[in-house]
Coordinates of C-alpha atoms in Angstrom, one line a residue:
M1 CA -0.4 0.0 -3.4
E2 CA -1.7 -0.5 -7.0
K3 CA -1.5 2.8 -9.2
P4 CA -4.9 3.9 -10.2
I5 CA -6.4 3.8 -13.6
L6 CA -8.5 6.0 -15.8
K7 CA -11.4 3.7 -15.9
I8 CA -12.7 5.4 -19.1
K9 CA -9.7 4.0 -21.0
T10 CA -10.9 0.3 -20.3
S11 CA -14.7 1.0 -20.6
I12 CA -16.5 -0.1 -23.9
P13 CA -17.8 3.0 -25.4
P14 CA -21.5 3.7 -25.9
L15 CA -22.9 2.8 -29.3
S16 CA -24.5 5.8 -31.0
P17 CA -28.3 5.2 -31.4
G18 CA -27.8 6.8 -34.9
A19 CA -25.0 4.2 -36.0
I20 CA -25.7 2.7 -39.5
P21 CA -25.9 -1.3 -39.1
R22 CA -23.1 -2.9 -41.4
P23 CA -24.5 -6.6 -41.9
H24 CA -22.6 -7.0 -45.2
I25 CA -19.2 -6.5 -43.3
N26 CA -20.4 -8.8 -40.2
E27 CA -21.5 -11.7 -42.7
K28 CA -17.8 -11.5 -44.2
I29 CA -15.8 -11.3 -41.0
T30 CA -17.8 -13.6 -38.3
P31 CA -17.2 -17.0 -40.0
H32 CA -13.5 -16.5 -40.1
F33 CA -12.7 -15.6 -36.4
Q34 CA -15.1 -17.6 -34.6
A35 CA -14.7 -21.4 -34.0
K36 CA -16.7 -23.7 -31.6
E37 CA -14.2 -23.6 -28.6
G38 CA -11.9 -21.0 -29.7
F39 CA -10.8 -18.9 -32.6
S40 CA -9.3 -20.1 -35.9
R41 CA -7.6 -16.6 -36.2
F42 CA -6.1 -14.5 -33.5
L43 CA -6.2 -10.9 -35.1
T44 CA -8.9 -8.8 -36.6
L45 CA -7.0 -5.7 -38.3
V46 CA -9.4 -2.8 -38.9
S47 CA -7.0 -0.6 -40.9
A48 CA -8.6 2.6 -42.6
P49 CA -8.0 6.5 -42.6
A50 CA -9.6 8.8 -40.0
G51 CA -13.3 8.9 -40.1
Y52 CA -14.4 5.6 -41.7
G53 CA -16.1 4.5 -38.6
K54 CA -13.6 1.8 -37.5
T55 CA -14.5 2.0 -33.8
T56 CA -18.1 2.3 -34.5
F57 CA -18.2 -1.0 -36.6
I58 CA -16.2 -2.7 -33.9
R59 CA -18.6 -1.5 -31.3
Q60 CA -21.5 -2.9 -33.5
L61 CA -19.7 -6.1 -33.9
I62 CA -19.6 -6.8 -30.1
R63 CA -23.1 -5.6 -29.4
E64 CA -24.1 -8.9 -28.3
K65 CA -20.6 -9.9 -26.5
E66 CA -20.2 -6.9 -24.2
D67 CA -19.7 -9.4 -21.2
R68 CA -17.0 -11.2 -23.2
T69 CA -15.2 -8.1 -24.5
A70 CA -12.4 -6.2 -22.9
W71 CA -11.6 -2.7 -24.4
F72 CA -8.4 -0.5 -24.4
S73 CA -8.8 3.0 -25.7
L74 CA -5.3 4.3 -26.6
S75 CA -3.7 7.7 -26.5
E76 CA -0.2 9.1 -26.8
E77 CA 0.6 8.6 -23.2
D78 CA 0.3 4.8 -23.7
N79 CA 3.6 4.9 -25.7
E80 CA 5.3 4.1 -22.3
P81 CA 5.8 0.4 -22.4
E82 CA 4.8 -0.1 -18.5
H83 CA 1.9 2.1 -18.9
F84 CA 0.7 0.3 -22.0
W85 CA 0.7 -3.1 -20.4
F86 CA -0.5 -2.0 -17.2
Y87 CA -3.6 -0.8 -19.0
L88 CA -3.8 -3.7 -21.5
I89 CA -3.8 -6.2 -18.4
S90 CA -6.3 -4.0 -16.4
A91 CA -8.6 -4.3 -19.2
L92 CA -8.1 -8.1 -19.3
Q93 CA -8.8 -8.5 -15.7
K94 CA -12.5 -7.7 -16.5
F95 CA -12.7 -11.5 -17.0
D96 CA -10.7 -12.7 -14.2
G97 CA -9.2 -10.5 -11.6
E98 CA -6.4 -12.9 -11.1
T99 CA -5.3 -12.8 -14.9
G100 CA -2.0 -11.2 -15.2
K101 CA -1.9 -10.5 -11.5
G102 CA 1.8 -11.4 -11.2
S103 CA 2.8 -9.4 -14.3
K104 CA 1.0 -6.5 -12.8
A105 CA 2.7 -6.9 -9.5
M106 CA 6.1 -6.6 -11.5
L107 CA 4.8 -3.2 -12.8
N108 CA 3.5 -2.2 -9.4
S109 CA 6.7 -3.2 -7.6
N110 CA 8.5 0.2 -8.7
P111 CA 12.1 -1.1 -8.9
V112 CA 14.4 1.5 -10.6
N113 CA 14.3 -0.6 -13.6
S114 CA 11.1 -2.1 -15.2
P115 CA 11.1 -5.8 -15.7
L116 CA 10.2 -5.0 -19.4
S117 CA 13.7 -3.6 -19.8
N118 CA 15.4 -6.0 -17.8
D119 CA 14.0 -9.4 -19.0
P120 CA 10.8 -9.0 -20.8
M121 CA 10.3 -12.7 -20.9
T122 CA 9.9 -12.7 -17.0
F123 CA 6.9 -10.4 -17.6
F124 CA 5.1 -12.0 -20.3
T125 CA 5.4 -15.7 -19.3
P126 CA 2.9 -15.4 -16.3
L127 CA 0.6 -13.3 -18.3
L128 CA 0.3 -15.6 -21.3
N129 CA 0.1 -18.6 -18.9
D130 CA -2.7 -17.0 -17.1
L131 CA -4.8 -16.2 -20.4
F132 CA -4.4 -20.0 -21.3
E133 CA -6.7 -20.7 -18.3
L134 CA -9.6 -18.4 -19.5
E135 CA -12.5 -21.0 -20.0
K136 CA -14.7 -19.3 -22.5
P137 CA -13.7 -17.5 -25.8
V138 CA -13.3 -13.7 -25.2
F139 CA -12.3 -10.4 -27.2
L140 CA -9.9 -7.8 -26.5
V141 CA -10.0 -4.5 -28.5
L142 CA -7.2 -2.2 -29.0
D143 CA -8.6 1.1 -30.1
D144 CA -6.6 3.7 -32.0
Y145 CA -3.4 1.6 -32.3
H146 CA -1.8 4.1 -34.6
L147 CA -1.1 6.2 -31.7
I148 CA 1.5 3.8 -30.8
N149 CA 5.1 4.6 -32.0
N150 CA 7.2 3.0 -29.5
L151 CA 9.2 0.0 -31.4
Q152 CA 9.6 -2.0 -27.9
I153 CA 5.7 -2.1 -27.7
H154 CA 5.5 -3.1 -31.5
E155 CA 8.0 -6.1 -30.7
E156 CA 6.3 -7.0 -27.5
M157 CA 3.0 -6.9 -29.1
V158 CA 4.2 -9.5 -31.8
F159 CA 5.4 -11.9 -29.1
F160 CA 2.1 -11.5 -27.1
L161 CA 0.1 -12.1 -30.5
E162 CA 2.1 -15.1 -31.5
N163 CA 1.6 -16.8 -28.2
L164 CA -1.9 -16.0 -27.3
P165 CA -4.4 -18.8 -26.4
P166 CA -7.1 -19.7 -28.9
T167 CA -9.8 -18.7 -26.6
L168 CA -8.5 -14.9 -27.3
H169 CA -9.2 -12.9 -30.2
L170 CA -7.8 -9.4 -30.7
F171 CA -9.4 -6.6 -32.5
V172 CA -7.1 -3.7 -33.4
T173 CA -8.2 -0.3 -34.9
T174 CA -5.7 1.9 -36.6
R175 CA -5.2 4.5 -39.2
S176 CA -2.0 2.7 -40.5
D177 CA -0.7 -0.8 -40.4
P178 CA 1.6 -1.6 -37.4
P179 CA 5.0 -2.8 -37.9
W180 CA 4.0 -6.3 -37.2
P181 CA 4.9 -9.5 -39.6
L182 CA 1.2 -9.3 -41.2
S183 CA 2.4 -10.9 -44.3
R184 CA 3.6 -13.9 -42.6
W185 CA 0.5 -14.0 -40.5
R186 CA -1.8 -13.7 -43.6
G187 CA 0.0 -16.6 -45.2
K188 CA -0.8 -18.8 -42.2
G189 CA -4.5 -17.7 -42.3
Q190 CA -4.2 -16.1 -38.7
I191 CA -5.5 -12.6 -39.3
M192 CA -8.6 -11.0 -40.9
D193 CA -8.3 -7.7 -42.6
I194 CA -10.9 -5.1 -42.9
R195 CA -9.8 -2.3 -45.0
L196 CA -11.1 1.0 -46.3
K197 CA -13.0 -0.7 -49.2
D198 CA -14.9 -2.8 -46.7
L199 CA -15.9 0.2 -44.5
R200 CA -17.0 2.8 -47.2
F201 CA -20.8 3.3 -47.0
T202 CA -22.6 2.0 -49.9
E203 CA -25.1 4.1 -51.9
K204 CA -27.9 2.5 -49.8
E205 CA -26.0 3.2 -46.5
T206 CA -25.3 6.8 -47.8
K207 CA -29.2 7.2 -48.3
N208 CA -30.0 5.7 -45.1
F209 CA -27.8 8.1 -43.2
L210 CA -28.5 11.3 -45.0
C211 CA -32.3 10.8 -45.4
E212 CA -33.4 8.9 -42.5
K213 CA -30.9 9.5 -39.8
E214 CA -30.2 13.2 -40.7
K215 CA -33.6 13.9 -42.1
Q216 CA -32.2 15.7 -45.3
D217 CA -34.8 15.8 -48.2
L218 CA -32.4 14.9 -51.1
S219 CA -33.2 13.6 -54.5
Q220 CA -31.8 10.4 -55.9
N221 CA -29.3 12.3 -58.2
Q222 CA -28.3 14.6 -55.3
L223 CA -27.6 11.4 -53.1
I224 CA -25.5 9.7 -56.0
A225 CA -23.5 12.8 -56.2
L226 CA -22.6 13.1 -52.6
H227 CA -21.9 9.4 -52.4
K228 CA -19.4 9.8 -55.1
K229 CA -17.6 12.9 -53.9
T230 CA -17.4 11.5 -50.5
E231 CA -16.6 7.9 -51.8
G232 CA -18.3 6.6 -48.9
W233 CA -16.4 8.4 -45.9
A234 CA -18.6 8.3 -42.9
S235 CA -17.2 11.4 -41.5
G236 CA -17.2 13.4 -44.7
L237 CA -21.2 12.5 -44.8
Q238 CA -21.5 13.7 -41.4
L239 CA -20.0 17.0 -42.1
V240 CA -22.0 17.2 -45.4
A241 CA -25.1 16.9 -43.1
H242 CA -23.9 19.6 -40.9
S243 CA -23.3 22.0 -44.1
L244 CA -26.4 21.1 -45.7
A245 CA -28.6 21.9 -42.6
S246 CA -27.3 25.4 -42.8
S247 CA -26.9 25.9 -46.7
S248 CA -29.4 28.3 -48.4
D249 CA -28.6 26.6 -51.8
R250 CA -28.3 22.8 -51.4
E251 CA -27.8 22.4 -55.2
D252 CA -25.0 25.0 -55.5
F253 CA -23.4 23.3 -52.2
I254 CA -23.5 19.9 -53.9
T255 CA -22.1 21.0 -57.3
N256 CA -19.3 23.0 -55.8
F257 CA -18.3 20.1 -53.1
T258 CA -15.1 18.8 -54.5
G259 CA -11.7 17.6 -53.1
T260 CA -9.7 15.0 -51.5
H261 CA -10.6 13.4 -48.2
R262 CA -8.1 15.7 -46.4
H263 CA -9.2 18.8 -48.2
V264 CA -12.8 18.0 -47.9
F265 CA -12.5 17.3 -44.0
Y266 CA -10.6 20.8 -43.7
F267 CA -13.2 22.6 -46.0
L268 CA -16.2 21.4 -44.0
S269 CA -14.7 21.6 -40.6
Q270 CA -13.8 25.2 -41.4
E271 CA -17.3 25.9 -42.4
V272 CA -18.8 24.2 -39.4
L273 CA -16.3 26.1 -37.0
N274 CA -16.9 29.4 -38.8
K275 CA -20.6 29.1 -38.3
Q276 CA -20.1 29.1 -34.5
T277 CA -19.9 32.1 -32.4
A278 CA -16.6 33.6 -31.6
E279 CA -16.9 32.7 -27.9
V280 CA -17.7 29.1 -28.9
R281 CA -14.5 29.0 -31.4
S282 CA -12.4 30.3 -28.6
F283 CA -13.5 27.8 -26.2
L284 CA -13.1 25.0 -28.8
M285 CA -9.6 25.8 -29.5
D286 CA -8.6 26.4 -26.0
I287 CA -9.8 22.8 -25.0
S288 CA -8.3 21.3 -28.0
I289 CA -5.2 20.5 -25.8
L290 CA -7.0 18.0 -24.0
R291 CA -7.2 14.4 -25.1
R292 CA -10.3 13.9 -22.9
L293 CA -12.8 16.6 -21.7
N294 CA -15.1 17.0 -18.8
P295 CA -16.9 20.0 -17.6
S296 CA -14.8 20.8 -14.6
L297 CA -11.6 20.4 -16.5
C298 CA -12.8 22.5 -19.5
E299 CA -13.8 25.3 -17.1
A300 CA -10.5 25.2 -15.4
V301 CA -8.6 25.7 -18.7
T302 CA -10.9 28.2 -20.4
G303 CA -12.3 29.9 -17.3
R304 CA -15.8 29.7 -18.4
E305 CA -18.6 28.8 -16.2
D306 CA -20.9 27.2 -18.9
S307 CA -18.5 24.4 -20.0
N308 CA -21.1 21.6 -19.1
L309 CA -23.8 23.3 -21.2
L310 CA -21.5 23.7 -24.1
L311 CA -20.3 20.2 -24.2
T312 CA -24.0 18.9 -23.9
N313 CA -25.0 21.0 -26.8
F314 CA -21.8 20.0 -28.9
E315 CA -22.9 16.4 -28.3
K316 CA -26.4 17.0 -29.0
N317 CA -25.7 18.8 -32.3
N318 CA -23.0 16.3 -33.2
L319 CA -20.3 18.8 -33.4
F320 CA -17.5 16.0 -33.5
I321 CA -17.6 15.4 -29.8
L322 CA -17.8 11.8 -28.8
P323 CA -18.9 10.4 -25.3
L324 CA -16.6 8.4 -23.5
D325 CA -19.0 7.0 -20.9
E326 CA -22.6 6.2 -20.4
T327 CA -23.1 9.0 -17.8
G328 CA -21.8 11.9 -20.2
D329 CA -19.2 12.8 -17.8
W330 CA -16.1 12.6 -20.1
F331 CA -15.9 13.1 -23.9
R332 CA -13.4 13.5 -26.4
F333 CA -13.0 15.3 -30.0
H334 CA -13.2 13.4 -33.3
Q335 CA -9.4 13.0 -33.8
L336 CA -9.4 15.2 -36.9
F337 CA -11.5 17.9 -35.8
G338 CA -9.5 18.1 -32.6
D339 CA -6.3 18.2 -34.7
L340 CA -8.0 21.1 -36.7
L341 CA -8.7 23.0 -33.6
Y342 CA -5.4 22.7 -32.2
H343 CA -3.7 23.7 -35.5
Q344 CA -6.0 26.8 -35.4
L345 CA -4.8 27.5 -31.8
K346 CA -1.2 27.2 -32.7
A347 CA -1.5 29.3 -35.9
N348 CA -3.4 32.1 -34.1
F349 CA -2.7 32.2 -30.4
P350 CA 0.4 30.4 -29.9
K351 CA 1.4 32.3 -26.9
K352 CA -1.6 31.2 -25.3
I353 CA -0.8 27.3 -25.3
P354 CA 1.6 27.2 -22.3
Q355 CA -0.9 29.0 -20.1
L356 CA -3.6 26.4 -21.0
Y357 CA -1.5 23.5 -20.3
Q358 CA -0.6 25.1 -16.9
R359 CA -4.3 25.4 -16.2
A360 CA -4.9 21.8 -17.1
T361 CA -1.8 20.7 -15.0
K362 CA -3.3 22.6 -11.9
W363 CA -6.5 20.9 -12.2
F364 CA -5.1 17.5 -12.3
L365 CA -2.8 18.5 -9.1
D366 CA -6.1 19.5 -7.5
Q367 CA -7.7 16.5 -8.3
E368 CA -4.5 14.8 -6.6
E369 CA -3.5 13.1 -9.9
P370 CA 0.1 14.1 -10.0
G371 CA 0.9 11.5 -12.8
E372 CA -1.7 13.3 -15.2
A373 CA -0.4 16.8 -14.1
I374 CA 3.1 15.9 -15.1
R375 CA 2.0 14.6 -18.5
H376 CA 0.4 17.9 -19.0
A377 CA 3.3 19.9 -17.8
L378 CA 5.6 17.9 -20.3
A379 CA 3.0 18.4 -23.2
G380 CA 3.2 22.2 -22.5
N381 CA 7.0 22.1 -22.0
D382 CA 6.9 23.5 -18.5
L383 CA 9.9 21.7 -17.4
E384 CA 10.1 23.9 -14.1
G385 CA 6.5 22.8 -13.4
V386 CA 7.7 19.2 -13.9
A387 CA 10.5 19.5 -11.4
E388 CA 8.3 21.1 -9.0
I389 CA 5.5 18.3 -9.3
L390 CA 8.0 15.6 -9.2
N391 CA 10.0 17.0 -6.3
S392 CA 6.8 17.4 -4.2
A393 CA 4.9 14.3 -5.1
Y394 CA 7.8 11.8 -5.8
G395 CA 6.6 9.3 -3.4
E396 CA 3.0 9.1 -4.7
I397 CA 4.2 9.0 -8.2
L398 CA 6.8 6.1 -7.4
Q399 CA 3.6 4.2 -6.1
T400 CA 1.3 4.8 -8.8
E401 CA 3.1 5.5 -12.0
E402 CA 5.7 3.5 -14.2
P403 CA 9.4 3.9 -14.0
S404 CA 9.7 5.3 -17.4
L405 CA 7.5 8.3 -16.6
R406 CA 10.0 9.3 -14.0
S407 CA 12.8 8.4 -16.1
R408 CA 11.7 10.6 -19.0
C409 CA 11.1 13.7 -16.7
L410 CA 14.5 13.3 -15.2
E411 CA 16.1 13.1 -18.6
K412 CA 14.3 16.4 -19.8
I413 CA 14.9 18.5 -16.7
P414 CA 18.1 20.7 -17.7
P415 CA 20.9 21.0 -14.9
Q416 CA 19.9 24.5 -14.1
I417 CA 16.5 23.4 -13.0
L418 CA 17.6 20.2 -11.6
R419 CA 20.0 22.2 -9.3
K420 CA 17.0 23.9 -7.7
Y421 CA 15.5 20.3 -6.3
P422 CA 18.9 18.5 -5.4
K423 CA 16.6 15.5 -4.3
L424 CA 15.9 14.9 -7.7
I425 CA 19.5 14.9 -8.6
A426 CA 19.8 11.8 -6.4
H427 CA 16.8 9.9 -8.0
K428 CA 18.4 10.7 -11.4
A429 CA 21.7 9.4 -10.2
L430 CA 20.2 6.1 -9.1
F431 CA 18.4 5.6 -12.3
Q432 CA 21.5 6.4 -14.3
L433 CA 23.6 3.8 -12.2
V434 CA 21.1 1.1 -12.8
K435 CA 20.6 1.8 -16.4
E436 CA 24.0 3.0 -17.6
G437 CA 26.5 2.0 -15.0
K438 CA 29.2 4.0 -13.5
G439 CA 30.1 5.9 -16.3
G440 CA 26.7 7.4 -16.8
V441 CA 26.1 8.5 -13.1
K442 CA 29.4 10.6 -12.4
E443 CA 28.0 13.9 -13.6
S444 CA 24.9 13.6 -11.4
L445 CA 27.0 12.6 -8.2
Q446 CA 29.3 15.4 -9.0
M447 CA 26.6 17.9 -9.1
L448 CA 24.8 16.6 -6.0
E449 CA 28.2 16.5 -4.0
E450 CA 28.7 20.2 -5.0
Y451 CA 25.4 21.2 -3.9
I452 CA 26.0 19.5 -0.5
R453 CA 29.3 21.0 -0.1
E454 CA 28.2 24.3 -1.2
N455 CA 24.8 24.5 0.8
K456 CA 26.4 22.9 3.8
T457 CA 23.7 20.4 4.2
D458 CA 25.8 17.4 5.0
G459 CA 23.9 15.6 7.8
D460 CA 20.4 15.7 6.3
E461 CA 18.0 13.7 4.3
L462 CA 19.7 14.6 1.1
S463 CA 23.2 13.6 2.5
G464 CA 21.4 10.1 3.3
L465 CA 20.4 10.1 -0.5
F466 CA 23.6 10.8 -1.6
A467 CA 25.0 8.2 0.7
T468 CA 22.7 5.4 -0.7
V469 CA 23.6 6.1 -4.2
K470 CA 27.1 6.0 -3.4
T471 CA 26.6 2.6 -1.6
Y472 CA 25.3 1.1 -4.9
F473 CA 28.1 2.9 -6.9
H474 CA 30.7 1.1 -4.6
I475 CA 29.0 -2.3 -4.7
Y476 CA 29.0 -1.7 -8.5
S477 CA 32.9 -1.4 -8.3
N478 CA 33.3 -4.1 -5.7
Q479 CA 34.6 -2.0 -3.2
F480 CA 32.7 -3.4 -0.4
P481 CA 34.4 -1.5 2.8
Q482 CA 33.6 1.9 1.2
A483 CA 29.9 0.7 0.2
L484 CA 29.7 -0.3 4.0
E485 CA 30.8 3.0 5.1
H486 CA 28.4 4.9 3.1
A487 CA 25.5 2.5 3.9
E488 CA 25.9 3.1 7.5
K489 CA 25.9 6.8 7.1
A490 CA 22.7 6.7 4.9
L491 CA 21.1 4.5 7.5
D492 CA 21.5 7.4 10.0
L493 CA 20.4 10.1 7.8
L494 CA 17.4 8.7 5.7
P495 CA 14.0 9.6 7.4
L496 CA 11.8 6.6 8.5
D497 CA 8.9 7.3 6.1
S498 CA 11.4 7.3 3.2
H499 CA 10.1 3.6 2.5
Y500 CA 11.6 3.0 -0.9
W501 CA 15.0 4.5 -0.4
R502 CA 15.3 2.8 3.2
M503 CA 14.3 -0.7 1.7
S504 CA 16.9 -0.1 -1.3
L505 CA 19.5 0.7 1.3
E506 CA 18.7 -2.2 3.5
V507 CA 19.2 -4.4 0.4
F508 CA 22.5 -2.8 -0.6
L509 CA 23.9 -3.0 3.0
G510 CA 22.9 -6.5 3.1
D511 CA 24.8 -7.3 -0.3
S512 CA 27.8 -5.4 1.1
L513 CA 27.9 -7.6 4.3
L514 CA 27.2 -10.7 2.5
L515 CA 29.8 -10.2 0.0
S516 CA 32.3 -9.3 2.7
G517 CA 31.7 -12.7 4.3
K518 CA 29.2 -11.7 7.0
P519 CA 26.1 -13.4 6.1
R520 CA 24.6 -13.3 9.7
E521 CA 24.7 -9.5 9.8
A522 CA 23.4 -9.4 6.1
Y523 CA 20.5 -11.3 7.2
M524 CA 19.2 -8.7 9.7
H525 CA 19.2 -5.9 6.8
Y526 CA 17.7 -8.2 4.3
L527 CA 14.9 -8.9 7.0
K528 CA 14.3 -5.2 7.6
A529 CA 14.0 -4.9 3.8
H530 CA 11.4 -7.7 3.6
Q531 CA 9.5 -6.0 6.4
I532 CA 9.3 -2.8 4.5
N533 CA 7.9 -4.5 1.5
E534 CA 5.5 -6.6 3.6
E535 CA 4.2 -3.4 5.2
R536 CA 4.0 -1.4 1.8
G537 CA 2.2 -4.4 0.1
N538 CA 4.8 -4.7 -2.5
N539 CA 4.2 -8.3 -3.6
Y540 CA 6.9 -8.4 -6.1
L541 CA 9.7 -6.9 -4.1
L542 CA 8.5 -9.4 -1.2
L543 CA 9.5 -12.3 -3.1
S544 CA 12.9 -10.7 -4.0
T545 CA 13.9 -9.8 -0.6
G546 CA 12.6 -13.3 0.5
I547 CA 15.0 -15.0 -1.9
K548 CA 17.8 -13.0 -0.3
I549 CA 16.7 -14.2 3.1
I550 CA 16.6 -17.9 2.3
N551 CA 19.8 -17.7 0.5
T552 CA 21.3 -16.2 3.7
H553 CA 20.0 -19.0 5.7
L554 CA 21.3 -21.6 3.4
S555 CA 24.8 -19.9 3.6
L556 CA 24.6 -20.3 7.2
G557 CA 23.5 -23.9 7.3
E558 CA 20.1 -23.0 8.6
I559 CA 18.0 -25.4 6.5
R560 CA 14.8 -25.6 8.5
E561 CA 14.4 -21.7 8.6
A562 CA 15.2 -21.6 4.8
E563 CA 12.4 -24.4 4.1
K564 CA 10.0 -22.5 6.3
I565 CA 10.3 -19.1 4.6
A566 CA 10.3 -20.6 1.2
T567 CA 7.2 -22.7 2.0
D568 CA 5.5 -19.6 3.3
L569 CA 6.4 -17.3 0.5
L570 CA 5.1 -19.7 -1.9
K571 CA 1.7 -20.1 -0.1
F572 CA 1.7 -16.1 -0.1
A573 CA 2.5 -16.3 -3.9
Q574 CA -0.3 -18.5 -4.5
G575 CA -2.9 -16.5 -2.5
N576 CA -1.7 -13.3 -3.9
G577 CA -1.6 -13.7 -7.7
V578 CA 2.2 -13.8 -8.1
S579 CA 2.7 -17.5 -8.3
R580 CA 3.8 -18.0 -11.9
I581 CA 6.3 -15.2 -12.1
P582 CA 10.0 -16.1 -12.4
R583 CA 10.7 -15.0 -8.7
A584 CA 8.2 -17.7 -7.6
G585 CA 10.1 -20.0 -9.9
T586 CA 13.4 -19.1 -8.1
L587 CA 11.5 -19.9 -4.8
W588 CA 10.7 -23.5 -6.2
V589 CA 14.2 -23.9 -7.2
L590 CA 15.5 -22.9 -3.8
L591 CA 13.0 -25.2 -2.1
G592 CA 14.4 -28.1 -4.2
E593 CA 17.8 -27.3 -3.2
I594 CA 16.6 -27.4 0.4
K595 CA 14.7 -30.8 -0.2
R596 CA 18.2 -32.0 -1.7
E597 CA 19.9 -31.0 1.4
Q598 CA 17.3 -32.9 3.5
G599 CA 18.0 -36.1 1.5
D600 CA 14.3 -35.9 -0.3
L601 CA 15.6 -36.3 -3.9
S602 CA 12.5 -37.2 -5.4
E603 CA 10.7 -34.2 -3.8
A604 CA 13.9 -31.9 -4.8
Q605 CA 13.5 -32.8 -8.5
R606 CA 10.0 -32.1 -8.7
C607 CA 10.4 -28.7 -6.8
M608 CA 13.1 -27.9 -9.1
E609 CA 11.5 -29.0 -12.3
R610 CA 8.5 -26.8 -11.2
G611 CA 10.8 -24.0 -10.7
L612 CA 12.4 -24.2 -13.9
F613 CA 9.3 -24.4 -15.7
I614 CA 7.8 -21.1 -14.1
S615 CA 11.2 -19.3 -14.7
Q616 CA 11.5 -20.5 -18.3
K617 CA 11.1 -17.8 -21.1
E618 CA 9.1 -20.0 -23.4
V619 CA 5.3 -20.1 -23.0
P620 CA 2.9 -23.0 -24.1

């Protein structure tokens, strides 16, 4: 089952009808990134401080190109690499549902370790190869990239950008330059820069905005004064318009309006905020914990029943709330205004914050979105709540969320809480064993063993989880008799609906038997693991267990059986979008080995060359 996405994150935001056209920037940029059959540059970097209209500018630029534009609105939770790439691929699949399907299958497979941490090129090669097959030039927008601070994502983006096909152009909006080799790319003429000096409003645009859009009756001297003091800062001008509308002495306001961008923003935001009623100010501060807002969520967090009316009025009155969809269901604060509100909340009502996060967590649980619920519980530092959600909804989270979220939760939950949820100790032990080896898992194994002994739970599901982890531990130590002993015990104890653990156990048991010189017995367990993956629709792991089955047939000399399974799996891979991932390359190599055994050397060479090409780490 593919994890669901928040579609709002991959939807092109609506363009405000009051947006000021910026033809002088369009004239500067358009000739430099468009070519007849592709793009002469792969990146347009729109880098400027907050409030300079970066997103609006890009939205205007693609006005006639929405059908050829994919959009990804970034937020703090996208700092998890699996989460980031899952959404980026989801955005790209707007053009072709098959694009990145193989790479996405790896993320959906939910192995203990993500392919991004094991061997990133096995993930990127099929994705980039798919993009090379796009027939028409297309655009991808990454909005608010400054929210990404994960070095791994930055490094992966460099590889991704340097291997893009000429038919894909990337727009990036950011408040600060990402840690990419921008100087090298500029030297090669591969990027176009749009900076603060480009985005500043001209005097003509300032007049257009204040007088025509905001209907302010200002003299030429007043307009010049405001333009100089705001330095063409779009959000500053918007804040000025708000203050002018309620000012009894415009001349005095304009004369005394001074300060740097940051001070200007806080001065005007405070003035706007202070003009609201106490109830509205309280409402705004309470919902400032949310990165995305809708009426139902706001009502749950604040306890108010008029959230829909308030949000509608905020949007109508331009109170720094922006729509995220055409239907007006979801909104977000202007980033700096949201930051100000949260700062006010922390300064005035710090004890209220955990309760607000708990309410948001409960709302997402009621919406059957445990992944979002966990993220809000983490943000509120409610580690007891994190443990409770993870323990009760682990199976669903396993199916719908990336491994790094589970790993982060398990690392943050302290031992005193973890002991209340012994199944989580088993999950943590398996994570640690894969990531850190035997040394990192001993404390968790000891904690779990003590719990089983003290609570006399030997013989139930928990003991089955413990035995599964011990099986892998002994395989790691080349202690196959002990591994087999624990595997047999786990097989008897694990519930039939514990699909992920039973699949893993069958593989572990097969490995133990194969390495013990019992391929026939190993085959039966690999086959059971394969059937579980087939029933659960896990295409990536289906190829993995298929490879183990083929290898077992080959070790038994069953060439025809191995050939049939390899051929069937390759057809399956082709029909399910996983034909270009390295696991499929391994299948081609195995088929080549089969053809060699059958004496068809030319076909063996063709299959092996194809398999090596698919499995290689380089891209075209």
